[in-house]
Protein backbone atom coordinates (compact mmCIF):
# COMPACT_ATOMS: atom_id res chain seq x y z
CA UNK A 1 0.00 0.00 0.00
CA UNK A 2 2.81 2.39 0.80
CA UNK A 3 4.53 2.18 -2.54
CA UNK A 4 4.64 5.52 -4.18
CA UNK A 5 3.59 5.58 -7.82
CA UNK A 6 4.17 8.32 -10.31
CA UNK A 7 0.89 9.44 -11.83
CA UNK A 8 1.44 12.23 -14.28
CA UNK A 9 3.75 14.65 -12.57
CA UNK A 10 2.48 14.08 -9.07
CA UNK A 11 3.38 11.10 -6.93
CA UNK A 12 0.53 9.38 -5.15
CA UNK A 13 -0.02 6.73 -2.50
CA UNK A 14 -2.57 3.97 -2.84
CA UNK A 15 -5.29 3.83 -0.20
CA UNK A 16 -6.67 0.48 1.01
CA UNK A 17 -9.73 1.06 -1.19
CA UNK A 18 -7.51 1.26 -4.26
CA UNK A 19 -8.02 4.99 -4.75
CA UNK A 20 -4.91 7.12 -5.16
CA UNK A 21 -4.16 10.00 -2.83
CA UNK A 22 -1.63 12.64 -3.89
CA UNK A 23 1.53 12.66 -1.80
CA UNK A 24 1.27 16.43 -1.58
CA UNK A 25 -1.72 18.65 -0.93
CA UNK A 26 -2.40 22.25 -0.04
CA UNK A 27 -3.45 22.99 3.55
CA UNK A 28 -6.06 25.72 3.98
CA UNK A 29 -6.22 26.32 7.75
CA UNK A 30 -5.59 30.03 8.34
CA UNK A 31 -5.61 30.58 4.58
CA UNK A 32 -6.63 34.20 4.82
CA UNK A 33 -9.94 35.60 3.54
CA UNK A 34 -9.57 36.94 -0.01
CA UNK A 35 -6.21 35.19 -0.34
CA UNK A 36 -7.43 31.62 -0.07
CA UNK A 37 -9.12 31.68 -3.51
CA UNK A 38 -5.94 32.83 -5.26
CA UNK A 39 -3.83 30.36 -3.30
CA UNK A 40 -5.97 27.38 -4.27
CA UNK A 41 -6.17 28.49 -7.91
CA UNK A 42 -2.40 29.03 -8.07
CA UNK A 43 -1.83 25.64 -6.47
CA UNK A 44 -4.07 23.72 -8.85
CA UNK A 45 -3.66 25.60 -12.13
CA UNK A 46 -0.11 26.94 -11.91
CA UNK A 47 1.72 24.57 -9.57
CA UNK A 48 0.00 21.27 -10.40
CA UNK A 49 -1.42 20.41 -6.95
CA UNK A 50 -4.28 17.95 -7.09
CA UNK A 51 -5.13 17.67 -3.40
CA UNK A 52 -6.72 20.43 -1.32
CA UNK A 53 -7.22 19.84 2.41
CA UNK A 54 -10.25 21.74 3.73
CA UNK A 55 -12.49 21.80 6.78
CA UNK A 56 -15.78 23.34 7.76
CA UNK A 57 -14.03 24.91 10.75
CA UNK A 58 -11.53 26.79 8.56
CA UNK A 59 -14.40 29.03 7.40
CA UNK A 60 -13.07 29.37 3.86
CA UNK A 61 -14.60 26.49 1.92
CA UNK A 62 -16.60 28.88 -0.25
CA UNK A 63 -13.38 30.48 -1.50
CA UNK A 64 -11.89 27.03 -2.07
CA UNK A 65 -15.00 26.09 -4.04
CA UNK A 66 -14.77 29.19 -6.24
CA UNK A 67 -11.12 28.44 -6.96
CA UNK A 68 -11.83 24.79 -7.79
CA UNK A 69 -14.66 25.80 -10.12
CA UNK A 70 -12.36 28.26 -11.89
CA UNK A 71 -9.63 25.61 -12.08
CA UNK A 72 -12.01 23.09 -13.62
CA UNK A 73 -13.06 25.72 -16.18
CA UNK A 74 -9.45 25.68 -17.42
CA UNK A 75 -9.93 22.00 -18.30
CA UNK A 76 -8.81 20.19 -15.13
CA UNK A 77 -11.18 17.28 -14.61
CA UNK A 78 -12.96 16.72 -11.30
CA UNK A 79 -11.76 13.11 -11.19
CA UNK A 80 -8.16 14.30 -11.29
CA UNK A 81 -8.67 16.38 -8.15
CA UNK A 82 -8.62 15.05 -4.58
CA UNK A 83 -10.66 17.14 -2.15
CA UNK A 84 -10.72 16.46 1.58
CA UNK A 85 -13.01 18.04 4.15
CA UNK A 86 -13.67 17.41 7.83
CA UNK A 87 -16.63 16.92 10.13
CA UNK A 88 -16.40 19.42 12.99
CA UNK A 89 -16.83 18.50 16.68
CA UNK A 90 -20.29 20.07 16.94
CA UNK A 91 -21.48 17.75 14.15
CA UNK A 92 -20.28 14.50 15.77
CA UNK A 93 -23.89 13.49 16.18
CA UNK A 94 -25.36 10.77 13.94
CA UNK A 95 -28.27 13.07 13.12
CA UNK A 96 -25.96 15.82 11.85
CA UNK A 97 -23.37 13.96 9.75
CA UNK A 98 -25.12 14.01 6.39
CA UNK A 99 -26.27 17.59 6.83
CA UNK A 100 -22.69 18.67 7.59
CA UNK A 101 -21.39 16.86 4.52
CA UNK A 102 -24.05 18.47 2.34
CA UNK A 103 -23.01 21.89 3.64
CA UNK A 104 -19.39 21.14 2.73
CA UNK A 105 -20.39 19.97 -0.76
CA UNK A 106 -22.49 23.08 -1.25
CA UNK A 107 -19.68 25.41 -0.17
CA UNK A 108 -17.10 23.58 -2.24
CA UNK A 109 -19.49 23.40 -5.25
CA UNK A 110 -18.85 19.68 -5.58
CA UNK A 111 -21.02 16.60 -5.99
CA UNK A 112 -18.75 14.35 -3.96
CA UNK A 113 -15.70 14.50 -1.72
CA UNK A 114 -12.68 12.28 -2.12
CA UNK A 115 -12.14 12.08 1.62
CA UNK A 116 -14.22 13.05 4.65
CA UNK A 117 -12.52 13.00 8.03
CA UNK A 118 -13.64 13.27 11.64
CA UNK A 119 -11.72 16.42 12.65
CA UNK A 120 -11.19 15.63 16.35
CA UNK A 121 -12.47 12.77 18.52
CA UNK A 122 -14.51 15.11 20.72
CA UNK A 123 -18.22 15.97 20.53
CA UNK A 124 -19.00 19.53 21.59
CA UNK A 125 -21.92 21.89 21.52
CA UNK A 126 -22.07 24.41 18.66
CA UNK A 127 -21.31 27.28 21.03
CA UNK A 128 -18.44 25.57 22.90
CA UNK A 129 -16.08 28.13 24.41
CA UNK A 130 -12.30 27.77 24.69
CA UNK A 131 -11.83 25.89 26.90
CA UNK A 132 -15.27 24.30 26.80
CA UNK A 133 -17.25 24.24 30.02
CA UNK A 134 -18.19 20.83 31.38
CA UNK A 135 -21.64 20.98 29.75
CA UNK A 136 -20.23 21.89 26.35
CA UNK A 137 -18.49 18.54 25.91
CA UNK A 138 -21.10 15.96 24.97
CA UNK A 139 -21.04 12.15 24.97
CA UNK A 140 -19.63 10.76 21.72
CA UNK A 141 -21.32 7.77 20.12
CA UNK A 142 -18.46 7.06 17.75
CA UNK A 143 -19.94 3.87 16.32
CA UNK A 144 -23.15 5.59 15.26
CA UNK A 145 -21.29 8.59 13.83
CA UNK A 146 -19.02 6.25 11.87
CA UNK A 147 -22.02 4.32 10.56
CA UNK A 148 -23.35 7.59 9.14
CA UNK A 149 -19.96 8.24 7.55
CA UNK A 150 -20.12 4.76 5.99
CA UNK A 151 -23.53 5.57 4.56
CA UNK A 152 -22.01 8.59 2.79
CA UNK A 153 -19.65 6.20 1.01
CA UNK A 154 -22.52 3.87 0.13
CA UNK A 155 -24.43 6.84 -1.27
CA UNK A 156 -21.33 7.83 -3.29
CA UNK A 157 -21.23 11.27 -1.72
CA UNK A 158 -17.75 10.49 -0.39
CA UNK A 159 -15.14 8.14 -1.82
CA UNK A 160 -13.15 7.49 1.36
CA UNK A 161 -13.63 8.19 5.06
CA UNK A 162 -11.15 8.60 7.84
CA UNK A 163 -10.19 10.39 11.02
CA UNK A 164 -7.80 13.00 12.37
CA UNK A 165 -6.02 13.17 15.69
CA UNK A 166 -6.90 9.59 16.66
CA UNK A 167 -4.58 7.82 19.09
CA UNK A 168 -3.84 4.09 18.99
CA UNK A 169 -6.50 3.27 21.65
CA UNK A 170 -9.11 5.33 19.80
CA UNK A 171 -8.27 3.64 16.50
CA UNK A 172 -8.48 0.24 18.19
CA UNK A 173 -11.99 1.02 19.42
CA UNK A 174 -13.05 2.23 15.98
CA UNK A 175 -11.53 -0.73 14.13
CA UNK A 176 -13.52 -3.19 16.25
CA UNK A 177 -16.87 -2.18 14.77
CA UNK A 178 -16.31 -0.70 11.37
CA UNK A 179 -17.64 -2.11 8.14
CA UNK A 180 -15.57 0.39 6.18
CA UNK A 181 -12.21 0.89 7.86
CA UNK A 182 -10.75 4.38 8.15
CA UNK A 183 -8.62 4.92 5.05
CA UNK A 184 -6.66 7.81 6.58
CA UNK A 185 -5.56 9.17 9.95
CA UNK A 186 -4.51 12.80 9.53
CA UNK A 187 -2.13 13.72 12.34
CA UNK A 188 0.53 16.26 13.22
CA UNK A 189 3.90 15.13 11.88
CA UNK A 190 7.26 16.83 11.35
CA UNK A 191 10.78 16.12 12.68
CA UNK A 192 9.91 17.87 15.97
CA UNK A 193 6.87 15.59 16.43
CA UNK A 194 7.50 12.37 14.53
CA UNK A 195 4.45 10.62 15.90
CA UNK A 196 6.24 7.26 15.50
CA UNK A 197 3.75 5.27 17.51
CA UNK A 198 0.79 6.29 15.37
CA UNK A 199 2.74 5.86 12.14
CA UNK A 200 3.77 2.35 13.11
CA UNK A 201 0.22 1.36 14.15
CA UNK A 202 -1.31 2.82 11.00
CA UNK A 203 1.21 1.10 8.74
CA UNK A 204 0.43 -2.23 10.38
CA UNK A 205 -3.32 -1.69 9.98
CA UNK A 206 -3.17 -0.31 6.44
CA UNK A 207 -4.38 3.14 7.42
CA UNK A 208 -2.72 5.84 5.35
CA UNK A 209 -1.17 8.67 7.37
CA UNK A 210 -1.48 12.26 6.25
CA UNK A 211 0.97 14.66 7.90
CA UNK A 212 -0.53 17.96 8.98
CA UNK A 213 1.62 20.93 10.03
CA UNK A 214 4.49 19.31 8.07
CA UNK A 215 6.52 22.53 8.34
CA UNK A 216 5.96 22.67 12.09
CA UNK A 217 3.09 25.16 11.63
CA UNK A 218 3.43 28.84 12.41
CA UNK A 219 4.11 28.25 16.08
CA UNK A 220 7.48 26.49 15.79
CA UNK A 221 10.62 27.59 14.08
CA UNK A 222 11.32 24.28 12.43
CA UNK A 223 11.93 25.99 9.08
CA UNK A 224 14.86 27.78 10.77
CA UNK A 225 16.11 24.81 12.76
CA UNK A 226 19.89 24.62 12.17
CA UNK A 227 19.77 20.91 11.30
CA UNK A 228 17.09 21.54 8.69
CA UNK A 229 18.76 24.62 7.23
CA UNK A 230 22.17 22.93 7.06
CA UNK A 231 20.77 19.97 5.14
CA UNK A 232 18.86 22.35 2.88
CA UNK A 233 21.98 24.38 2.11
CA UNK A 234 24.03 21.25 1.48
CA UNK A 235 21.61 19.81 -1.07
CA UNK A 236 20.53 23.19 -2.49
CA UNK A 237 16.91 22.89 -1.53
CA UNK A 238 14.84 25.10 0.74
CA UNK A 239 14.04 24.17 4.37
CA UNK A 240 10.37 23.79 3.39
CA UNK A 241 11.25 21.34 0.62
CA UNK A 242 13.47 19.33 2.97
CA UNK A 243 10.69 18.99 5.55
CA UNK A 244 8.09 18.03 2.93
CA UNK A 245 10.41 15.50 1.31
CA UNK A 246 11.13 13.97 4.73
CA UNK A 247 7.39 13.39 5.25
CA UNK A 248 6.91 11.85 1.82
CA UNK A 249 9.91 9.56 2.26
CA UNK A 250 8.29 8.27 5.47
CA UNK A 251 5.42 7.03 3.29
CA UNK A 252 2.95 9.70 4.36
CA UNK A 253 1.30 12.46 2.38
CA UNK A 254 1.91 16.06 3.42
CA UNK A 255 -0.39 19.08 3.28
CA UNK A 256 1.70 22.23 3.81
CA UNK A 257 -0.31 25.43 3.95
CA UNK A 258 0.79 28.50 2.08
CA UNK A 259 -1.00 31.55 0.74
CA UNK A 260 2.01 32.61 -1.27
CA UNK A 261 1.99 31.45 -4.91
CA UNK A 262 5.79 31.47 -4.81
CA UNK A 263 6.01 29.18 -1.76
CA UNK A 264 3.16 27.03 -3.09
CA UNK A 265 5.30 26.29 -6.17
CA UNK A 266 8.42 25.83 -4.09
CA UNK A 267 6.69 23.26 -1.87
CA UNK A 268 5.67 21.21 -4.90
CA UNK A 269 9.22 20.79 -6.17
CA UNK A 270 9.94 17.67 -4.16
CA UNK A 271 9.39 14.87 -6.65
CA UNK A 272 12.55 14.75 -8.73
CA UNK A 273 15.06 14.26 -5.90
CA UNK A 274 15.44 12.35 -2.63
CA UNK A 275 16.97 12.91 0.76
CA UNK A 276 20.06 10.76 1.20
CA UNK A 277 19.67 8.07 3.86
CA UNK A 278 21.96 9.87 6.32
CA UNK A 279 20.05 13.16 6.00
CA UNK A 280 16.76 11.33 6.36
CA UNK A 281 18.08 9.65 9.51
CA UNK A 282 19.32 12.95 10.94
CA UNK A 283 15.88 14.49 10.43
CA UNK A 284 14.33 11.40 12.02
CA UNK A 285 16.42 11.77 15.19
CA UNK A 286 15.37 15.08 16.73
CA UNK A 287 15.60 14.59 20.49
CA UNK A 288 13.06 17.17 21.60
CA UNK A 289 9.68 15.76 20.55
CA UNK A 290 6.69 18.02 21.20
CA UNK A 291 3.20 18.43 19.76
CA UNK A 292 2.33 21.87 18.43
CA UNK A 293 -1.39 21.22 17.88
CA UNK A 294 -2.09 19.61 21.24
CA UNK A 295 -5.76 20.64 21.40
CA UNK A 296 -5.32 22.15 24.86
CA UNK A 297 -7.18 25.38 24.15
CA UNK A 298 -9.95 23.59 22.30
CA UNK A 299 -10.74 20.77 24.68
CA UNK A 300 -8.97 20.75 28.06
CA UNK A 301 -10.65 22.19 31.12
CA UNK A 302 -8.43 21.26 34.10
CA UNK A 303 -10.93 22.52 36.68
CA UNK A 304 -14.26 21.29 35.33
CA UNK A 305 -13.37 18.50 32.91
CA UNK A 306 -14.54 16.21 31.46
CA UNK A 307 -11.12 16.32 29.71
CA UNK A 308 -8.75 17.56 32.40
CA UNK A 309 -5.31 16.96 30.94
CA UNK A 310 -3.43 16.44 27.69
CA UNK A 311 -2.23 13.11 29.03
CA UNK A 312 -5.86 11.96 29.25
CA UNK A 313 -6.86 13.52 25.92
CA UNK A 314 -4.01 11.91 23.99
CA UNK A 315 -4.23 8.58 25.84
CA UNK A 316 -0.65 9.07 27.01
CA UNK A 317 0.68 9.74 23.48
CA UNK A 318 2.14 13.08 24.44
P1 LIG B 1 2.35 24.16 8.07
O1 LIG B 1 3.32 23.30 8.77
O2 LIG B 1 1.86 23.79 6.74
O3 LIG B 1 2.98 25.63 8.04
C1 LIG B 1 2.30 26.71 7.47
C2 LIG B 1 3.16 27.95 7.66
O4 LIG B 1 4.38 27.83 6.94
C3 LIG B 1 2.47 29.19 7.15
O5 LIG B 1 2.80 30.24 8.05
C4 LIG B 1 3.11 29.44 5.78
O6 LIG B 1 3.12 30.81 5.51
C5 LIG B 1 4.51 28.92 6.00
N1 LIG B 1 5.14 28.33 4.80
C6 LIG B 1 4.58 27.52 3.87
N2 LIG B 1 5.49 27.12 2.97
C7 LIG B 1 6.66 27.69 3.32
C8 LIG B 1 7.96 27.67 2.77
N3 LIG B 1 8.26 26.96 1.70
N4 LIG B 1 8.93 28.42 3.40
C9 LIG B 1 8.65 29.15 4.48
N5 LIG B 1 7.44 29.21 5.06
C10 LIG B 1 6.45 28.49 4.48
O7 LIG B 1 1.16 24.40 9.10
P2 LIG B 1 -0.39 24.15 9.25
O8 LIG B 1 -0.60 24.06 10.71
O9 LIG B 1 -1.16 25.13 8.47
O10 LIG B 1 -0.66 22.70 8.64
C11 LIG B 1 -0.92 22.47 7.28
C12 LIG B 1 -2.36 22.05 7.05
O11 LIG B 1 -2.68 20.88 7.78
C13 LIG B 1 -3.41 23.05 7.52
O12 LIG B 1 -3.47 24.19 6.69
C14 LIG B 1 -4.63 22.18 7.52
O13 LIG B 1 -5.11 22.01 6.21
C15 LIG B 1 -4.08 20.88 8.09
N6 LIG B 1 -4.24 20.79 9.56
C16 LIG B 1 -5.11 19.86 10.06
C17 LIG B 1 -5.33 19.75 11.42
C18 LIG B 1 -6.28 18.73 11.93
O14 LIG B 1 -6.64 18.79 13.12
N7 LIG B 1 -6.71 17.79 11.14
C19 LIG B 1 -4.64 20.61 12.38
C20 LIG B 1 -3.69 21.52 11.77
C21 LIG B 1 -3.50 21.58 10.41
P3 LIG B 1 2.59 31.41 4.09
O15 LIG B 1 1.14 31.07 3.96
O16 LIG B 1 2.82 32.88 4.25
O17 LIG B 1 3.46 30.80 3.02
XYZ file of C-alpha atoms and ligand atoms in Angstrom:
366
model
C 0.000 0.000 0.000
C 2.808 2.388 0.798
C 4.531 2.177 -2.539
C 4.644 5.525 -4.179
C 3.589 5.582 -7.817
C 4.171 8.318 -10.306
C 0.886 9.443 -11.832
C 1.444 12.234 -14.276
C 3.753 14.649 -12.569
C 2.475 14.078 -9.074
C 3.380 11.097 -6.930
C 0.533 9.381 -5.148
C -0.021 6.734 -2.502
C -2.567 3.973 -2.838
C -5.295 3.831 -0.204
C -6.671 0.477 1.008
C -9.732 1.065 -1.187
C -7.507 1.255 -4.259
C -8.017 4.985 -4.746
C -4.911 7.116 -5.162
C -4.162 10.004 -2.834
C -1.631 12.638 -3.894
C 1.529 12.659 -1.798
C 1.271 16.432 -1.582
C -1.719 18.646 -0.932
C -2.400 22.247 -0.043
C -3.451 22.992 3.545
C -6.062 25.722 3.977
C -6.222 26.316 7.745
C -5.594 30.034 8.337
C -5.606 30.583 4.582
C -6.627 34.201 4.822
C -9.939 35.601 3.539
C -9.573 36.943 -0.011
C -6.211 35.190 -0.337
C -7.430 31.619 -0.068
C -9.120 31.676 -3.512
C -5.936 32.828 -5.261
C -3.827 30.360 -3.298
C -5.966 27.378 -4.273
C -6.168 28.493 -7.913
C -2.400 29.025 -8.066
C -1.827 25.636 -6.475
C -4.070 23.723 -8.851
C -3.655 25.599 -12.126
C -0.113 26.939 -11.910
C 1.715 24.567 -9.575
C -0.005 21.273 -10.400
C -1.421 20.410 -6.953
C -4.285 17.945 -7.091
C -5.134 17.667 -3.395
C -6.723 20.433 -1.317
C -7.217 19.845 2.409
C -10.253 21.738 3.729
C -12.490 21.802 6.776
C -15.784 23.338 7.760
C -14.030 24.907 10.748
C -11.533 26.792 8.558
C -14.404 29.030 7.401
C -13.067 29.374 3.862
C -14.597 26.491 1.923
C -16.601 28.878 -0.255
C -13.378 30.481 -1.500
C -11.886 27.033 -2.074
C -15.003 26.088 -4.035
C -14.773 29.193 -6.237
C -11.124 28.443 -6.955
C -11.833 24.794 -7.787
C -14.657 25.803 -10.123
C -12.360 28.262 -11.893
C -9.626 25.615 -12.080
C -12.008 23.095 -13.623
C -13.058 25.719 -16.178
C -9.455 25.678 -17.416
C -9.925 22.001 -18.302
C -8.809 20.191 -15.134
C -11.176 17.276 -14.605
C -12.956 16.719 -11.301
C -11.760 13.113 -11.185
C -8.163 14.304 -11.287
C -8.666 16.383 -8.146
C -8.625 15.049 -4.582
C -10.662 17.137 -2.154
C -10.717 16.462 1.580
C -13.008 18.038 4.146
C -13.674 17.410 7.830
C -16.628 16.918 10.134
C -16.395 19.422 12.991
C -16.831 18.499 16.676
C -20.286 20.071 16.939
C -21.476 17.747 14.154
C -20.276 14.502 15.766
C -23.892 13.492 16.178
C -25.356 10.766 13.937
C -28.272 13.073 13.115
C -25.957 15.816 11.848
C -23.366 13.959 9.751
C -25.124 14.007 6.388
C -26.269 17.589 6.827
C -22.688 18.665 7.595
C -21.391 16.857 4.518
C -24.053 18.468 2.336
C -23.005 21.894 3.641
C -19.387 21.140 2.727
C -20.390 19.973 -0.757
C -22.490 23.082 -1.253
C -19.683 25.413 -0.168
C -17.104 23.577 -2.243
C -19.491 23.396 -5.250
C -18.848 19.680 -5.576
C -21.018 16.603 -5.994
C -18.748 14.346 -3.960
C -15.696 14.498 -1.720
C -12.676 12.279 -2.122
C -12.143 12.081 1.618
C -14.224 13.051 4.650
C -12.523 13.002 8.033
C -13.644 13.274 11.641
C -11.724 16.416 12.645
C -11.194 15.628 16.349
C -12.473 12.771 18.523
C -14.513 15.114 20.720
C -18.221 15.973 20.527
C -18.997 19.528 21.590
C -21.922 21.892 21.523
C -22.068 24.407 18.659
C -21.312 27.279 21.032
C -18.439 25.575 22.902
C -16.085 28.128 24.412
C -12.303 27.767 24.689
C -11.831 25.889 26.900
C -15.272 24.295 26.805
C -17.249 24.238 30.022
C -18.192 20.832 31.378
C -21.639 20.983 29.753
C -20.231 21.891 26.354
C -18.489 18.544 25.913
C -21.102 15.959 24.975
C -21.044 12.149 24.971
C -19.629 10.756 21.720
C -21.324 7.768 20.117
C -18.460 7.063 17.746
C -19.939 3.866 16.315
C -23.154 5.590 15.258
C -21.290 8.587 13.827
C -19.023 6.251 11.870
C -22.016 4.320 10.564
C -23.354 7.593 9.139
C -19.957 8.242 7.553
C -20.119 4.762 5.992
C -23.528 5.568 4.558
C -22.013 8.591 2.792
C -19.654 6.199 1.007
C -22.525 3.872 0.130
C -24.433 6.840 -1.274
C -21.335 7.833 -3.286
C -21.225 11.273 -1.719
C -17.751 10.489 -0.388
C -15.136 8.143 -1.817
C -13.155 7.494 1.361
C -13.629 8.191 5.058
C -11.146 8.601 7.841
C -10.194 10.389 11.024
C -7.805 13.000 12.373
C -6.023 13.170 15.686
C -6.898 9.593 16.657
C -4.581 7.818 19.093
C -3.839 4.089 18.994
C -6.501 3.272 21.652
C -9.114 5.328 19.803
C -8.270 3.641 16.499
C -8.478 0.244 18.195
C -11.993 1.020 19.418
C -13.053 2.228 15.977
C -11.532 -0.734 14.134
C -13.525 -3.190 16.247
C -16.868 -2.180 14.773
C -16.309 -0.696 11.368
C -17.644 -2.111 8.145
C -15.572 0.391 6.180
C -12.208 0.891 7.857
C -10.751 4.379 8.152
C -8.617 4.924 5.051
C -6.658 7.807 6.580
C -5.562 9.167 9.950
C -4.513 12.797 9.530
C -2.129 13.716 12.342
C 0.529 16.261 13.216
C 3.899 15.131 11.879
C 7.262 16.827 11.346
C 10.782 16.120 12.676
C 9.914 17.875 15.967
C 6.868 15.593 16.429
C 7.505 12.371 14.531
C 4.455 10.619 15.904
C 6.244 7.264 15.497
C 3.747 5.267 17.510
C 0.789 6.293 15.367
C 2.745 5.862 12.139
C 3.775 2.348 13.114
C 0.224 1.356 14.150
C -1.315 2.817 10.996
C 1.209 1.100 8.736
C 0.425 -2.234 10.384
C -3.317 -1.688 9.982
C -3.172 -0.308 6.436
C -4.380 3.137 7.416
C -2.721 5.844 5.353
C -1.171 8.667 7.365
C -1.484 12.262 6.253
C 0.965 14.663 7.904
C -0.533 17.960 8.984
C 1.618 20.929 10.028
C 4.494 19.305 8.074
C 6.520 22.526 8.341
C 5.961 22.673 12.085
C 3.091 25.158 11.625
C 3.434 28.844 12.407
C 4.109 28.251 16.080
C 7.475 26.491 15.790
C 10.619 27.588 14.077
C 11.323 24.280 12.429
C 11.931 25.993 9.083
C 14.861 27.776 10.769
C 16.114 24.810 12.760
C 19.894 24.616 12.168
C 19.768 20.907 11.301
C 17.088 21.537 8.691
C 18.759 24.618 7.228
C 22.172 22.931 7.061
C 20.771 19.969 5.144
C 18.863 22.352 2.875
C 21.984 24.382 2.112
C 24.032 21.249 1.481
C 21.611 19.812 -1.066
C 20.526 23.191 -2.489
C 16.905 22.886 -1.530
C 14.840 25.097 0.739
C 14.036 24.166 4.366
C 10.366 23.789 3.388
C 11.254 21.341 0.621
C 13.469 19.333 2.969
C 10.685 18.992 5.546
C 8.090 18.025 2.928
C 10.408 15.497 1.311
C 11.126 13.968 4.734
C 7.393 13.388 5.247
C 6.912 11.849 1.815
C 9.909 9.558 2.260
C 8.289 8.274 5.466
C 5.422 7.025 3.294
C 2.946 9.696 4.361
C 1.298 12.460 2.384
C 1.909 16.056 3.423
C -0.387 19.076 3.277
C 1.697 22.227 3.812
C -0.309 25.434 3.952
C 0.788 28.498 2.077
C -1.001 31.552 0.741
C 2.014 32.613 -1.269
C 1.992 31.447 -4.908
C 5.787 31.467 -4.807
C 6.006 29.180 -1.763
C 3.157 27.026 -3.094
C 5.297 26.291 -6.171
C 8.421 25.827 -4.094
C 6.691 23.263 -1.873
C 5.668 21.214 -4.905
C 9.220 20.793 -6.168
C 9.941 17.672 -4.155
C 9.385 14.871 -6.647
C 12.550 14.751 -8.732
C 15.059 14.256 -5.896
C 15.436 12.349 -2.634
C 16.965 12.906 0.764
C 20.063 10.760 1.204
C 19.674 8.066 3.856
C 21.963 9.874 6.315
C 20.046 13.164 6.003
C 16.760 11.332 6.356
C 18.084 9.652 9.511
C 19.315 12.954 10.939
C 15.881 14.490 10.432
C 14.328 11.396 12.017
C 16.420 11.765 15.192
C 15.375 15.084 16.731
C 15.595 14.594 20.488
C 13.062 17.165 21.601
C 9.682 15.763 20.546
C 6.688 18.015 21.198
C 3.204 18.431 19.764
C 2.330 21.871 18.428
C -1.388 21.222 17.878
C -2.093 19.612 21.235
C -5.762 20.639 21.402
C -5.324 22.147 24.862
C -7.182 25.379 24.150
C -9.947 23.586 22.301
C -10.737 20.771 24.683
C -8.973 20.749 28.057
C -10.647 22.189 31.124
C -8.430 21.256 34.102
C -10.931 22.519 36.679
C -14.259 21.288 35.326
C -13.365 18.498 32.912
C -14.539 16.215 31.455
C -11.118 16.323 29.710
C -8.751 17.558 32.400
C -5.308 16.959 30.938
C -3.430 16.444 27.688
C -2.234 13.106 29.032
C -5.857 11.959 29.245
C -6.863 13.515 25.919
C -4.007 11.906 23.986
C -4.225 8.576 25.837
C -0.651 9.069 27.014
C 0.681 9.743 23.480
C 2.135 13.076 24.442
P 2.352 24.160 8.069
O 3.322 23.295 8.767
O 1.859 23.787 6.743
O 2.983 25.630 8.040
C 2.301 26.707 7.474
C 3.155 27.952 7.663
O 4.377 27.834 6.937
C 2.472 29.194 7.152
O 2.796 30.238 8.047
C 3.109 29.436 5.782
O 3.118 30.812 5.513
C 4.505 28.920 6.002
N 5.138 28.330 4.799
C 4.582 27.522 3.875
N 5.493 27.121 2.967
C 6.659 27.694 3.321
C 7.963 27.674 2.770
N 8.265 26.956 1.696
N 8.931 28.421 3.396
C 8.650 29.149 4.485
N 7.439 29.205 5.063
C 6.446 28.489 4.478
O 1.156 24.397 9.101
P -0.390 24.155 9.247
O -0.595 24.060 10.706
O -1.156 25.135 8.466
O -0.665 22.696 8.645
C -0.918 22.473 7.284
C -2.360 22.045 7.046
O -2.684 20.878 7.776
C -3.413 23.051 7.517
O -3.474 24.185 6.689
C -4.635 22.182 7.517
O -5.113 22.009 6.207
C -4.079 20.878 8.095
N -4.240 20.788 9.563
C -5.106 19.855 10.061
C -5.327 19.746 11.416
C -6.281 18.733 11.933
O -6.642 18.792 13.123
N -6.714 17.785 11.139
C -4.635 20.613 12.385
C -3.692 21.515 11.773
C -3.505 21.581 10.408
P 2.588 31.412 4.088
O 1.143 31.068 3.963
O 2.821 32.881 4.255
O 3.459 30.796 3.023
